[in-house]
XYZ file of C-alpha atoms in Angstrom:
657
model
C 111.585 104.395 33.990
C 111.389 105.632 37.600
C 111.611 104.211 41.125
C 110.047 105.690 44.261
C 110.828 104.852 47.892
C 108.596 104.406 50.939
C 109.503 104.224 54.623
C 106.217 102.635 55.743
C 105.862 105.637 58.037
C 107.172 109.168 58.381
C 110.679 109.987 57.191
C 112.043 109.460 60.721
C 111.202 106.179 62.417
C 112.311 105.284 65.956
C 110.782 102.110 67.299
C 111.470 100.505 70.670
C 110.209 97.026 69.984
C 107.996 95.031 72.318
C 110.229 92.080 71.480
C 113.015 93.646 73.473
C 110.807 93.872 76.542
C 109.560 90.335 76.089
C 113.076 88.984 75.756
C 114.101 90.707 78.972
C 111.142 89.302 80.860
C 111.747 85.748 79.679
C 115.215 86.024 81.279
C 113.468 85.718 84.711
C 113.198 82.012 84.317
C 115.944 80.942 86.691
C 113.916 78.393 88.538
C 114.736 76.701 91.778
C 114.675 72.931 91.750
C 111.466 71.705 93.333
C 113.003 69.054 95.562
C 109.510 67.557 95.902
C 108.320 64.022 95.488
C 104.803 64.421 94.170
C 102.405 61.905 95.653
C 99.507 63.220 93.613
C 99.258 64.527 90.089
C 99.607 68.255 89.469
C 96.118 68.249 88.092
C 94.656 66.888 91.334
C 92.450 69.459 93.033
C 94.535 71.258 95.660
C 93.391 73.934 98.082
C 95.839 76.823 98.479
C 95.722 78.949 101.653
C 97.895 81.322 103.646
C 99.643 82.969 100.701
C 102.050 85.642 101.941
C 104.504 87.769 99.963
C 107.841 87.920 101.752
C 110.966 89.963 101.320
C 113.803 88.501 99.231
C 117.559 88.852 99.524
C 117.361 92.227 97.757
C 114.926 94.455 95.895
C 114.981 92.181 92.802
C 113.538 89.218 94.740
C 110.390 88.188 96.594
C 109.767 84.969 98.523
C 106.204 83.651 98.499
C 105.059 81.124 101.126
C 101.757 79.228 101.276
C 99.893 76.188 102.566
C 98.635 73.381 100.331
C 96.107 70.651 101.042
C 97.950 68.143 98.831
C 101.562 67.078 98.427
C 101.880 68.006 94.756
C 104.609 69.661 92.726
C 103.759 73.359 92.755
C 105.197 76.667 91.576
C 104.758 80.404 91.321
C 103.663 81.779 87.969
C 104.581 85.415 87.311
C 103.869 87.938 84.555
C 103.705 91.712 84.155
C 100.172 92.726 85.064
C 99.835 94.511 81.712
C 100.111 91.112 79.999
C 97.227 89.529 81.933
C 94.217 89.455 79.602
C 90.772 88.495 80.907
C 92.422 86.954 83.947
C 94.589 84.660 81.830
C 98.344 84.500 82.292
C 100.261 84.749 79.006
C 102.143 81.854 77.454
C 105.363 83.666 78.303
C 104.648 83.769 82.055
C 107.670 82.701 84.082
C 107.554 79.886 86.628
C 109.535 79.314 89.825
C 109.410 75.833 91.320
C 108.424 75.488 94.965
C 109.914 73.450 97.786
C 108.311 72.452 101.055
C 107.282 69.686 103.413
C 104.428 68.345 105.496
C 103.056 70.707 108.144
C 103.784 69.854 111.753
C 101.294 72.268 113.296
C 98.279 71.232 111.243
C 97.294 68.977 108.368
C 98.491 69.673 104.852
C 101.767 70.920 103.496
C 103.778 74.115 103.220
C 105.468 75.490 100.125
C 107.676 78.448 99.235
C 109.497 79.707 96.159
C 111.710 82.676 95.335
C 110.840 85.097 92.552
C 114.040 86.542 91.101
C 115.245 88.969 88.409
C 112.415 91.431 88.933
C 112.554 94.653 86.936
C 112.188 98.021 88.619
C 109.079 100.210 88.201
C 106.959 97.272 87.078
C 103.537 95.993 88.137
C 103.464 92.189 88.425
C 100.774 89.570 88.955
C 101.428 86.130 90.403
C 99.625 82.982 91.423
C 100.739 79.793 93.146
C 99.823 76.139 92.766
C 99.704 74.069 89.591
C 97.646 73.655 86.434
C 94.054 73.057 87.482
C 94.686 74.177 91.065
C 95.883 77.749 90.931
C 95.353 80.252 93.716
C 93.714 83.572 92.819
C 96.047 86.041 91.133
C 97.683 88.642 93.372
C 99.574 91.779 92.390
C 102.550 93.798 93.569
C 104.694 96.505 92.052
C 108.384 97.258 92.127
C 109.761 100.768 92.264
C 113.099 102.356 91.489
C 115.912 100.137 92.774
C 117.944 103.147 93.898
C 117.186 106.196 96.012
C 114.745 107.182 98.752
C 111.954 104.931 99.966
C 109.628 104.332 102.921
C 109.010 101.225 104.971
C 106.388 100.591 107.659
C 107.100 98.867 110.989
C 104.360 97.089 112.962
C 104.459 95.894 116.563
C 102.792 92.772 117.986
C 99.453 92.098 116.291
C 99.306 89.046 118.606
C 96.024 87.820 117.171
C 94.053 86.118 119.936
C 95.633 88.035 122.833
C 92.356 89.791 123.671
C 90.471 86.512 123.758
C 88.539 87.486 120.609
C 90.270 86.497 117.371
C 87.728 88.286 115.177
C 88.170 91.626 116.974
C 91.956 91.302 116.900
C 91.823 90.477 113.201
C 89.643 93.528 112.537
C 92.093 95.854 114.304
C 95.096 94.367 112.485
C 93.344 94.612 109.119
C 92.343 98.218 109.807
C 95.902 99.217 110.693
C 97.245 97.729 107.451
C 94.453 99.410 105.503
C 95.097 102.800 107.095
C 98.876 102.552 106.813
C 99.002 101.482 103.167
C 96.269 103.903 102.121
C 98.281 106.751 103.633
C 101.539 105.365 102.227
C 100.664 103.508 99.009
C 104.242 103.621 97.767
C 105.745 102.138 100.920
C 108.057 99.355 99.815
C 108.324 97.054 102.840
C 106.184 95.926 105.768
C 108.513 95.074 108.665
C 107.239 93.015 111.591
C 108.237 93.320 115.242
C 107.082 89.774 116.048
C 104.288 88.119 118.022
C 102.014 87.659 115.040
C 99.735 85.359 117.045
C 98.966 84.557 120.673
C 99.572 80.801 120.385
C 102.376 79.633 118.108
C 100.591 76.683 116.476
C 97.035 78.040 116.466
C 96.226 78.066 112.746
C 92.937 79.896 113.262
C 94.955 82.788 114.664
C 97.401 82.520 111.753
C 94.505 82.599 109.286
C 93.301 85.818 110.915
C 96.787 87.338 110.869
C 97.266 86.479 107.170
C 93.791 87.578 106.060
C 94.595 91.197 104.985
C 95.272 91.467 101.253
C 98.194 93.822 101.895
C 100.242 90.792 102.970
C 100.072 89.568 99.367
C 100.723 93.001 97.840
C 103.660 94.373 99.871
C 106.720 92.290 100.803
C 106.773 91.489 104.519
C 109.937 91.023 106.560
C 108.756 88.809 109.415
C 110.312 88.830 112.885
C 109.784 85.997 115.334
C 108.359 86.838 118.767
C 108.107 84.861 121.979
C 104.498 83.915 121.164
C 105.576 82.677 117.708
C 108.529 80.549 118.773
C 106.699 77.646 120.450
C 106.085 75.675 117.227
C 106.830 75.404 113.526
C 103.931 77.479 112.187
C 106.015 80.678 112.029
C 108.641 78.995 109.834
C 105.987 77.298 107.717
C 104.312 80.648 107.020
C 107.462 82.759 106.593
C 110.459 81.561 104.630
C 113.191 84.183 104.973
C 116.343 84.922 102.914
C 119.971 84.324 103.944
C 118.798 82.501 107.057
C 121.024 80.644 109.514
C 118.919 78.090 111.396
C 121.713 76.723 113.542
C 120.749 75.418 116.972
C 122.017 78.499 118.838
C 119.390 80.626 117.083
C 116.526 78.643 118.617
C 115.028 78.758 122.088
C 114.674 75.118 123.041
C 114.272 72.133 120.736
C 115.231 73.043 117.187
C 112.951 70.343 115.796
C 109.791 71.770 117.337
C 110.420 75.502 117.544
C 110.886 78.199 114.933
C 113.903 80.440 114.789
C 116.961 81.554 112.879
C 118.769 84.800 112.117
C 118.621 86.348 108.649
C 119.644 89.424 106.670
C 118.803 91.169 103.426
C 119.661 94.413 101.690
C 116.881 96.603 100.400
C 118.254 99.541 98.444
C 120.344 101.605 100.878
C 119.588 99.603 104.046
C 121.212 96.459 105.395
C 118.528 94.783 107.525
C 119.569 92.128 110.059
C 116.802 90.210 111.838
C 117.603 88.002 114.835
C 115.650 85.550 116.981
C 115.969 87.230 120.365
C 114.090 84.348 122.014
C 117.476 82.641 122.185
C 119.735 84.361 124.738
C 122.277 83.596 127.438
C 120.795 81.703 130.369
C 120.716 84.346 133.152
C 120.740 81.649 135.811
C 124.163 80.191 135.048
C 125.562 82.303 132.216
C 125.817 79.260 129.979
C 126.529 79.973 126.297
C 123.457 80.675 124.217
C 121.903 82.983 121.766
C 123.139 86.436 122.770
C 126.799 85.692 122.028
C 125.792 83.825 118.880
C 123.618 86.736 117.726
C 126.427 89.225 118.273
C 128.744 86.983 116.279
C 126.162 86.679 113.505
C 125.533 90.429 113.309
C 129.277 91.091 113.351
C 129.872 88.676 110.493
C 127.063 90.135 108.361
C 128.179 93.720 108.967
C 131.803 92.873 108.191
C 130.819 91.173 104.936
C 127.972 93.404 103.757
C 127.994 96.627 105.767
C 129.834 98.497 103.020
C 127.049 97.636 100.551
C 124.503 99.930 102.225
C 124.338 103.436 103.718
C 122.282 102.407 106.748
C 122.275 99.422 109.116
C 118.963 98.530 110.767
C 118.654 95.710 113.275
C 115.272 94.095 114.017
C 114.333 91.744 116.848
C 111.404 91.205 119.186
C 112.477 91.850 122.790
C 112.656 95.603 123.419
C 115.643 96.396 125.603
C 114.838 100.122 125.883
C 111.086 100.330 126.405
C 108.851 101.719 129.131
C 106.192 99.177 130.068
C 105.850 95.740 131.635
C 108.864 94.124 129.988
C 111.291 96.952 130.699
C 112.154 95.371 134.064
C 112.493 91.780 132.778
C 115.748 90.117 133.749
C 116.343 88.806 130.244
C 116.053 92.316 128.802
C 118.505 93.658 131.359
C 120.803 90.858 130.302
C 120.442 91.774 126.618
C 121.336 95.390 127.419
C 124.641 94.137 128.781
C 125.210 91.738 125.885
C 124.131 93.837 122.936
C 124.622 97.557 123.331
C 128.396 97.943 123.121
C 128.588 95.507 120.223
C 125.889 97.360 118.295
C 127.676 100.671 118.869
C 130.983 99.213 117.718
C 129.354 97.805 114.562
C 127.832 101.141 113.559
C 124.184 100.061 113.785
C 122.015 103.110 113.106
C 118.613 101.953 114.351
C 117.136 99.004 116.261
C 113.431 98.154 115.776
C 111.723 96.118 118.533
C 108.342 94.901 119.737
C 107.277 92.844 122.766
C 106.331 95.659 125.181
C 103.138 96.930 123.441
C 104.043 100.583 123.956
C 105.726 103.218 121.805
C 109.193 104.419 122.790
C 112.117 106.097 121.048
C 115.450 106.153 122.822
C 118.027 108.861 122.953
C 121.156 108.152 120.943
C 122.650 105.306 122.977
C 126.374 104.498 122.828
C 127.844 101.538 124.684
C 124.779 101.328 126.897
C 124.798 105.000 127.897
C 123.129 108.173 126.653
C 125.641 109.457 124.138
C 125.012 113.173 124.583
C 123.703 114.203 128.037
C 122.434 117.457 126.508
C 120.153 115.785 123.943
C 116.655 117.110 124.653
C 113.602 114.905 125.222
C 111.447 114.507 122.119
C 113.974 116.310 119.908
C 112.804 116.726 116.315
C 116.373 116.341 115.038
C 118.937 113.911 116.404
C 122.634 113.878 115.509
C 124.158 110.605 116.728
C 127.933 110.538 116.813
C 130.054 107.459 116.103
C 128.473 104.501 117.877
C 125.174 106.268 118.574
C 122.167 103.969 118.113
C 118.433 104.811 118.167
C 116.230 102.084 119.707
C 112.504 102.062 118.812
C 109.690 100.018 120.337
C 106.390 99.770 118.427
C 102.992 99.697 120.109
C 100.274 97.170 119.266
C 99.244 97.256 115.605
C 95.995 95.358 116.275
C 94.781 96.685 119.624
C 94.668 93.177 121.049
C 96.820 94.086 124.071
C 98.478 97.217 125.487
C 100.956 97.569 128.362
C 100.977 100.718 130.471
C 104.065 102.834 131.004
C 105.833 102.160 134.297
C 107.513 104.729 136.498
C 111.303 104.866 136.774
C 112.902 103.466 139.912
C 116.016 104.355 141.879
C 118.343 101.914 140.075
C 120.220 104.702 138.303
C 121.435 105.155 134.749
C 123.841 102.261 134.429
C 123.562 99.600 131.734
C 120.882 97.759 133.730
C 119.463 100.843 135.467
C 115.856 101.962 135.149
C 116.190 105.337 136.822
C 114.617 108.616 135.712
C 115.765 110.945 132.957
C 117.367 114.037 134.573
C 115.807 116.162 131.821
C 112.355 114.538 132.088
C 111.967 112.611 135.377
C 108.702 110.918 134.372
C 110.562 108.986 131.653
C 113.225 106.340 131.941
C 116.717 107.811 131.487
C 117.181 106.180 128.092
C 113.936 107.283 126.398
C 113.541 110.507 124.488
C 109.848 109.764 123.775
C 107.261 107.452 125.392
C 103.576 107.084 124.540
C 100.639 104.872 125.481
C 97.097 106.016 124.670
C 95.588 102.525 124.185
C 95.148 103.152 120.480
C 96.621 101.257 117.532
C 99.679 102.749 115.823
C 102.501 101.960 113.404
C 105.960 103.355 112.697
C 106.897 104.891 109.346
C 110.568 105.172 108.415
C 111.606 107.318 105.483
C 114.996 106.239 104.170
C 116.817 109.113 102.535
C 120.387 109.529 101.360
C 121.224 111.976 104.131
C 118.819 111.072 106.948
C 116.250 108.695 108.401
C 112.876 110.219 109.238
C 111.003 108.333 111.955
C 107.300 108.805 112.721
C 104.917 107.003 115.039
C 101.420 107.353 113.546
C 97.991 106.592 114.978
C 96.084 103.978 112.981
C 93.065 104.036 115.290
C 91.273 105.896 118.064
C 89.404 104.702 121.125
C 86.655 103.509 118.806
C 86.357 99.963 117.426
C 88.150 98.066 116.102
C 90.176 98.243 119.297
C 89.712 94.929 121.067
C 91.432 95.751 124.355
C 89.378 98.942 124.757
C 86.178 97.195 123.655
C 86.806 94.714 126.455
C 87.167 97.417 129.112
C 90.671 98.939 128.944
C 90.568 102.699 129.391
C 91.460 104.966 126.473
C 92.912 108.463 126.684
C 92.872 109.313 122.997
C 90.586 112.124 121.827
C 89.576 111.489 118.211
C 88.945 115.156 117.484
C 92.417 116.210 118.532
C 94.296 113.020 117.722
C 92.564 111.388 114.761
C 93.653 108.433 112.656
C 96.736 109.463 110.719
C 97.926 111.993 113.295
C 101.559 111.822 114.366
C 102.556 110.794 117.891
C 106.297 111.254 117.472
C 108.398 112.693 114.655
C 112.179 112.907 114.473
C 114.920 113.071 111.878
C 118.092 111.086 112.459
C 121.108 112.663 110.809
C 124.198 110.589 110.032
C 127.603 111.324 111.494
C 129.903 112.846 108.868
C 133.103 113.032 110.876
C 135.273 116.129 111.000
C 134.937 116.840 107.276
C 132.097 117.728 104.970
C 130.104 114.986 103.283
C 129.599 115.429 99.557
C 126.866 113.566 97.751
C 125.656 113.292 94.181
C 122.667 111.359 92.867
C 123.331 109.597 89.571
C 120.130 108.664 87.710
C 119.656 105.646 85.501
C 121.136 106.381 82.089
C 118.697 107.003 79.286
C 118.185 103.740 77.400
C 118.901 105.475 74.097
C 117.167 104.848 70.788
C 117.640 103.178 67.458
C 116.331 104.991 64.420
C 116.854 105.681 60.743
C 115.845 108.276 58.222
C 116.376 109.192 54.578
C 119.386 111.465 54.139
C 118.098 114.826 53.016
C 115.267 115.203 50.519
C 113.483 111.945 49.801
C 113.147 112.524 46.073
C 112.221 110.094 43.367
C 114.997 107.666 42.466
C 114.978 108.033 38.681
C 116.716 105.215 36.840
C 116.305 107.083 33.558
C 115.724 105.264 30.297
C 116.631 101.608 30.129
C 119.264 100.698 27.553
C 119.035 97.662 25.315
C 121.851 95.145 25.841
C 122.907 92.544 23.279
C 119.489 92.664 21.693
C 118.117 90.454 24.499
C 117.316 92.631 27.577
C 117.064 96.195 28.901
C 119.217 97.580 31.744
C 118.925 100.667 33.965
C 121.105 101.727 36.905
C 120.954 104.202 39.775
C 121.489 104.704 43.512
C 119.056 104.741 46.429
C 118.773 107.890 48.506
C 121.249 107.285 51.368
C 119.882 106.000 54.678
C 121.103 107.501 57.967
C 121.172 105.125 60.961
C 121.497 106.326 64.567
C 121.922 103.990 67.559
C 122.403 105.482 71.039
C 121.121 102.469 73.016
C 123.179 101.352 75.983
C 122.162 97.753 75.366
C 124.269 97.635 72.170
C 121.661 95.255 70.797
C 121.870 94.090 67.171
C 120.023 95.932 64.404
C 119.362 95.488 60.692
C 117.957 97.511 57.796
C 116.398 95.612 54.912
C 114.222 96.453 51.926
C 112.113 94.944 49.180
C 110.065 96.130 46.190
C 106.745 95.205 44.690
C 105.918 94.896 41.007
C 106.811 97.761 38.657
C 103.575 99.154 37.204
C 102.422 101.542 34.502
C 98.608 101.678 34.466
C 97.585 98.105 33.677
C 101.074 97.065 32.575
C 103.564 95.580 35.043
C 106.646 93.419 35.531
C 108.108 91.671 38.572
C 110.277 93.456 41.121
C 112.548 90.398 41.051
C 114.305 91.954 38.073
C 115.785 94.629 40.386
C 119.051 93.841 42.191
C 121.421 95.908 44.305
C 124.908 96.181 45.747
C 124.783 97.664 49.322
C 127.694 99.571 50.907
C 128.495 101.760 53.919
C 129.145 105.370 52.975
C 130.017 106.599 56.486
C 131.051 103.923 58.971
C 129.672 103.783 62.506
C 127.247 101.975 64.858
C 128.846 98.684 63.801
C 127.280 98.861 60.330
C 128.248 96.066 57.939
C 126.873 96.147 54.383
C 124.544 93.414 53.222
C 125.405 90.984 50.433
C 124.797 91.944 46.799
C 121.499 90.762 45.294
C 121.364 89.954 41.569
C 118.524 90.622 39.199
C 116.517 87.481 38.562
C 117.484 87.843 34.953
C 121.026 86.921 36.032
C 120.443 84.065 38.476
C 116.764 83.079 38.178
C 116.328 84.237 41.779
C 113.833 86.614 43.347
C 115.940 89.783 43.356
C 114.597 92.530 45.599
C 111.061 91.156 45.438
C 111.971 89.537 48.755
C 113.415 91.407 51.717
C 117.196 91.733 51.501
C 119.699 93.219 53.956
C 121.026 96.700 53.288
C 123.192 96.639 56.448
C 123.295 95.214 59.967
C 125.260 95.343 63.222
C 125.981 92.589 65.718
C 125.416 92.534 69.478
C 127.982 94.659 71.297
C 128.597 97.090 68.467
C 129.638 100.660 69.325
C 127.038 103.376 69.633
C 126.947 106.024 66.930
C 125.649 106.595 63.420
C 126.235 105.395 59.869
C 125.244 106.326 56.314
C 124.133 103.491 54.057
C 123.851 103.357 50.294
C 123.255 100.877 47.483
C 123.722 100.752 43.711
C 120.595 99.565 41.892
C 120.746 97.273 38.870
C 117.553 96.659 36.880
C 117.617 94.061 34.097
C 114.369 93.183 32.288
C 113.532 91.075 29.235
C 113.102 92.959 25.978
C 109.607 91.576 25.791
C 108.413 94.099 28.408
C 105.988 96.622 26.884
C 107.038 100.233 26.465
C 106.067 102.520 29.372
C 107.101 104.565 32.423
C 107.065 102.122 35.320
C 107.212 102.745 39.083
C 107.506 100.648 42.218
C 108.030 101.340 45.921
C 111.144 100.381 47.892
C 109.838 99.470 51.334
C 112.467 99.832 54.073
C 112.218 97.880 57.338
C 114.293 98.334 60.487
C 114.590 95.580 63.091
C 116.176 95.815 66.514
C 115.965 93.510 69.515
């Protein structure tokens, strides 16, 4: 009588189960409470508009905001894109409940919800609404949560500023199309403010939100002076870690948008402030500037050590070159902000408002840090307290401001005098540019530097609303085409008097769980059965040992089990239930614990090894390593079984979560 074994596959089987992935994904379901009182059923038809994907508190989060025609309980539904079949979300899709309120700027309601526990390097699809009233599905992807990445910075779309919303929308959409096509793996879209011309004009907001990229890439919105006059900005952009105290508003908190917020994305601490609120220059009464400095100081003190770089974003450019460079409030901000930002170790400040491109020298305490730094330098080496200030030009082409000439006010904190090294520029600007063409700023975040580029996203040709309406244009498409670089510099960090040493540590390999037959997988021959007590036959043997290897970092549980079919010899057979075994661990490791003995059905009227029985298993948290498993076989059959040479197959199954 003989016994053969089968592994259901090749001798070596290593299987990373889909169940493990599914279990991880279902862990996303940490939902926010809705906080809503539904005045209509979820099934009631609801129109969803204005969906925008926003940045979360870190790279594992996204905040989605939208408008709804009805006051119903709503949510985000999320699933890996690979699990969407024929447009249908799987049963395991995760939901995040939304909160919101009635709109103040228009009819309808606003909603937002936070997606959390995202996995890196994963494509996701999401939709918002409720059963029967879902929005279309949108998609985004996460990338590695550590290491280098790029983000794109956009100045003042200000939809409606040209007087033609459609033309402004076309220019804005074209810039986003050009920028994301050239940089498909960019991870953030950062705004410089002034999304629209009129704060509560929802037609302008519809035009601003129309590009699909705003649902595919997370946007970090900044509030501009044209956005602050009503609640639409807040209704369209819910931001993380936001302080909406009164001092962060310009005017009535109940009717205007505002707030300061921060988030960390990989190696950058971003702090975004509402620069519309500032000290009253007329009487010096307390206001936003002091509050903003206090806010930035608090965030840096608490979270600055969590990132390699500190980037500050606000709307009003204090080192620019056009119409707003001479504004009294900007002169006031230069006095209020610059020393504080130097003391706090801010690396870069991103600004809008002046519709022109500028890059400052390294500025420390309101002065050029190194008088010898050359204009337009391709490499900049700020010392302690050196800050680079950047102003972005119009991303839509709706409005441009021309560069102004320096005056005789000198190079003091409020001075607008000429640069001794380049008298046509203001003293504080290393680079200035205005061609009346659309552009955007690309920032490459690397472990040892920031690479800053201002890139043309248009030419004199349409869509370029301001030029189409008569503004001159000095760009030459042949020499300066879309995608060409206006300014390019690398900002190197200060390493002190020593040498900086860096090492990149990759994600550890997840490891594998596997098993194989030890050595040659020969026939397990139980020999000739021996008659016992004149009532039954018995045969004994041992399985070929099983080697288990588990190098997974998850330390997830595993088990090895086996079962047999009927023993057969031509047309003769008997049940596999007559075979029992006694498992044991030959070489300990990987947390292996032997399974319980299984008796032949002749002993206990059970099912023996005809049903799957555990050879060994390990619990969650077991040590990594390997083990060797064995089992003694015990076959007992009635003496009524016909003479023959019978075989069956031992089928071995490995399970791991």
